[in-house]
Amino acid sequence: MMLATCHNLEFGPTDFAACGCSFNSLSNQFVSKSYKRKVIRGYCGGGGGGGGGRRLVCCRRDGNVAKCGVFSPEAPETLFDADASGLSSVLSEKKESTSLFEAVSDDLLTLNKNLQSIVGAENPVLMSAAEQIFSAGGKRMRPALVFLVSRATLELTGLVELTREHRRLAEIIEMIHTASLIHDDVLDESDMRRGKETVHQLYGTRVAVLAGDFMFAQSSWYLANLENLEVIKLISQVIKDFASGEIKQASSLFDCDVKLDEYLIKSYYKTASLIAASTKGAAIFSAVDNDISEQMYQYGKNLGLSFQVVDDILDFTQSAEQLGKPAGSDLAKGNLTAPVIFALEKQAKLREIIETEFCETGSLNEAIELVMNSDGIERARNLAKQKADVAIQCLQCLPPSSFRLALEGMVKFNLERID
């Protein structure tokens, strides 16, 4: 481990020879303060000597004594089996989800060809950043939902083929989603996404932020050119929701009093809002009645909420290799999700640990065990299933077709990830 000096940012320089990092010398650092508990937290990269991955560094002042702890945010192997089945599990999941999109495979091929030119080939740096995340193995779930809803609703209005607006909407949705991922990785200090280095890791934070901004702006320009005020307002609200979700999350880190309703609102802002806008926007361009487009909105909203809850469950139940990021990483950052919120109702010890912000060695792993040994995971499963049931019910307004079956399949496949 690299030896260095760790400075207590609240109380002035204090030497911690055993810390093994320096807040001042690291370019890839993140530092936050909790004045209430006098806690300094930072993420730092491993130094020389083959130390490897990132470590969470905590410095806390108790009276006249300062303490510093360094630990990995990854869950222990005893809790999460990290075996060779991880990669095959990921590949299997991608194959199964891709088969659901078979009905719109040609539409997705066209979308993939168009995405790079839409981003704007005139700027090589931004284009390279966009290519990095476009090629990172995403399933294109959101544009696939646009195509599936579009084709499922065409029969209701007598249209034969997708319109230019349908296709442009799918491209806009994927651009907005990609821009949000780039910004999320910057905010979360994430080095990897879907097994590949993130844009800010490769090109730096400045380029990553500009790349995300550029894609938001470019998507807004294409959105305006659709000249449909209802869709413009719908998608514009999504971009606002992204920011609201990040602010809500940042303002509630390590808050053990966060309510389930608050978690669901944040999950809507960060995940479900875009999916709901995708499905409703597609129905609007099919010129269906308002009640049908509202049902498609509710389908997307509830699918999105169920999808987020499932992801939050997997953050505890899958290995780091399967997730493509450290297991328990949300909890390590203080983002309390459904399994934790439920577990806190019966685990008083869990509250005590979280409120120390994991500054004691082994405290994160202890917190993960408490969540796993509570009924938090099971209650979160039930929540995901409740939202999924609502989503399925919203599809009953559509005529039977392979496209409707695929929309139902998306809901069921999401739940199968936690079965």
PDB file of N, CA, C and O in Angstrom, residues 185 189-198 200-201 324-325:
ATOM      1  N   ASP A 185     -22.017   8.447 -14.430  1.00  0.00           N
ATOM      2  CA  ASP A 185     -20.703   7.875 -14.137  1.00  0.00           C
ATOM      3  C   ASP A 185     -19.752   8.915 -13.562  1.00  0.00           C
ATOM      4  O   ASP A 185     -18.907   8.597 -12.723  1.00  0.00           O
ATOM      5  N   GLU A 189     -18.456   8.583  -9.758  1.00  0.00           N
ATOM      6  CA  GLU A 189     -17.041   8.199  -9.810  1.00  0.00           C
ATOM      7  C   GLU A 189     -16.873   6.749 -10.268  1.00  0.00           C
ATOM      8  O   GLU A 189     -15.999   6.027  -9.777  1.00  0.00           O
ATOM      9  N   SER A 190     -17.695   6.331 -11.215  1.00  0.00           N
ATOM     10  CA  SER A 190     -17.646   4.947 -11.704  1.00  0.00           C
ATOM     11  C   SER A 190     -16.577   4.810 -12.779  1.00  0.00           C
ATOM     12  O   SER A 190     -16.527   5.603 -13.726  1.00  0.00           O
ATOM     13  N   ASP A 191     -15.731   3.791 -12.633  1.00  0.00           N
ATOM     14  CA  ASP A 191     -14.665   3.559 -13.602  1.00  0.00           C
ATOM     15  C   ASP A 191     -15.076   2.606 -14.719  1.00  0.00           C
ATOM     16  O   ASP A 191     -14.470   2.587 -15.783  1.00  0.00           O
ATOM     17  N   MET A 192     -16.106   1.770 -14.450  1.00  0.00           N
ATOM     18  CA  MET A 192     -16.508   0.758 -15.412  1.00  0.00           C
ATOM     19  C   MET A 192     -18.015   0.805 -15.614  1.00  0.00           C
ATOM     20  O   MET A 192     -18.771   1.089 -14.688  1.00  0.00           O
ATOM     21  N   ARG A 193     -18.438   0.541 -16.834  1.00  0.00           N
ATOM     22  CA  ARG A 193     -19.851   0.352 -17.152  1.00  0.00           C
ATOM     23  C   ARG A 193     -19.951  -0.764 -18.170  1.00  0.00           C
ATOM     24  O   ARG A 193     -19.335  -0.707 -19.230  1.00  0.00           O
ATOM     25  N   ARG A 194     -20.763  -1.785 -17.835  1.00  0.00           N
ATOM     26  CA  ARG A 194     -20.935  -2.958 -18.704  1.00  0.00           C
ATOM     27  C   ARG A 194     -19.588  -3.568 -19.091  1.00  0.00           C
ATOM     28  O   ARG A 194     -19.379  -3.989 -20.227  1.00  0.00           O
ATOM     29  N   GLY A 195     -18.653  -3.561 -18.131  1.00  0.00           N
ATOM     30  CA  GLY A 195     -17.363  -4.188 -18.357  1.00  0.00           C
ATOM     31  C   GLY A 195     -16.371  -3.359 -19.141  1.00  0.00           C
ATOM     32  O   GLY A 195     -15.271  -3.840 -19.455  1.00  0.00           O
ATOM     33  N   LYS A 196     -16.709  -2.109 -19.485  1.00  0.00           N
ATOM     34  CA  LYS A 196     -15.791  -1.250 -20.226  1.00  0.00           C
ATOM     35  C   LYS A 196     -15.513   0.010 -19.424  1.00  0.00           C
ATOM     36  O   LYS A 196     -16.311   0.425 -18.596  1.00  0.00           O
ATOM     37  N   GLU A 197     -14.356   0.621 -19.681  1.00  0.00           N
ATOM     38  CA  GLU A 197     -14.027   1.858 -18.996  1.00  0.00           C
ATOM     39  C   GLU A 197     -15.025   2.956 -19.357  1.00  0.00           C
ATOM     40  O   GLU A 197     -15.469   3.051 -20.505  1.00  0.00           O
ATOM     41  N   THR A 198     -15.378   3.768 -18.386  1.00  0.00           N
ATOM     42  CA  THR A 198     -16.335   4.840 -18.625  1.00  0.00           C
ATOM     43  C   THR A 198     -15.686   5.981 -19.408  1.00  0.00           C
ATOM     44  O   THR A 198     -14.462   6.074 -19.498  1.00  0.00           O
ATOM     45  N   HIS A 200     -15.503   9.194 -18.714  1.00  0.00           N
ATOM     46  CA  HIS A 200     -14.661  10.110 -17.925  1.00  0.00           C
ATOM     47  C   HIS A 200     -13.354   9.453 -17.498  1.00  0.00           C
ATOM     48  O   HIS A 200     -12.342  10.124 -17.319  1.00  0.00           O
ATOM     49  N   GLN A 201     -13.346   8.120 -17.389  1.00  0.00           N
ATOM     50  CA  GLN A 201     -12.108   7.424 -17.062  1.00  0.00           C
ATOM     51  C   GLN A 201     -11.137   7.489 -18.229  1.00  0.00           C
ATOM     52  O   GLN A 201      -9.919   7.627 -18.050  1.00  0.00           O
ATOM     53  N   GLY A 324     -20.860  -6.057 -13.045  1.00  0.00           N
ATOM     54  CA  GLY A 324     -19.994  -5.136 -13.782  1.00  0.00           C
ATOM     55  C   GLY A 324     -19.572  -3.952 -12.931  1.00  0.00           C
ATOM     56  O   GLY A 324     -19.024  -2.978 -13.432  1.00  0.00           O
ATOM     57  N   LYS A 325     -19.820  -4.036 -11.613  1.00  0.00           N
ATOM     58  CA  LYS A 325     -19.412  -3.010 -10.644  1.00  0.00           C
ATOM     59  C   LYS A 325     -19.363  -3.685  -9.284  1.00  0.00           C
ATOM     60  O   LYS A 325     -19.887  -4.795  -9.120  1.00  0.00           O
TER      61      LYS A 325
END
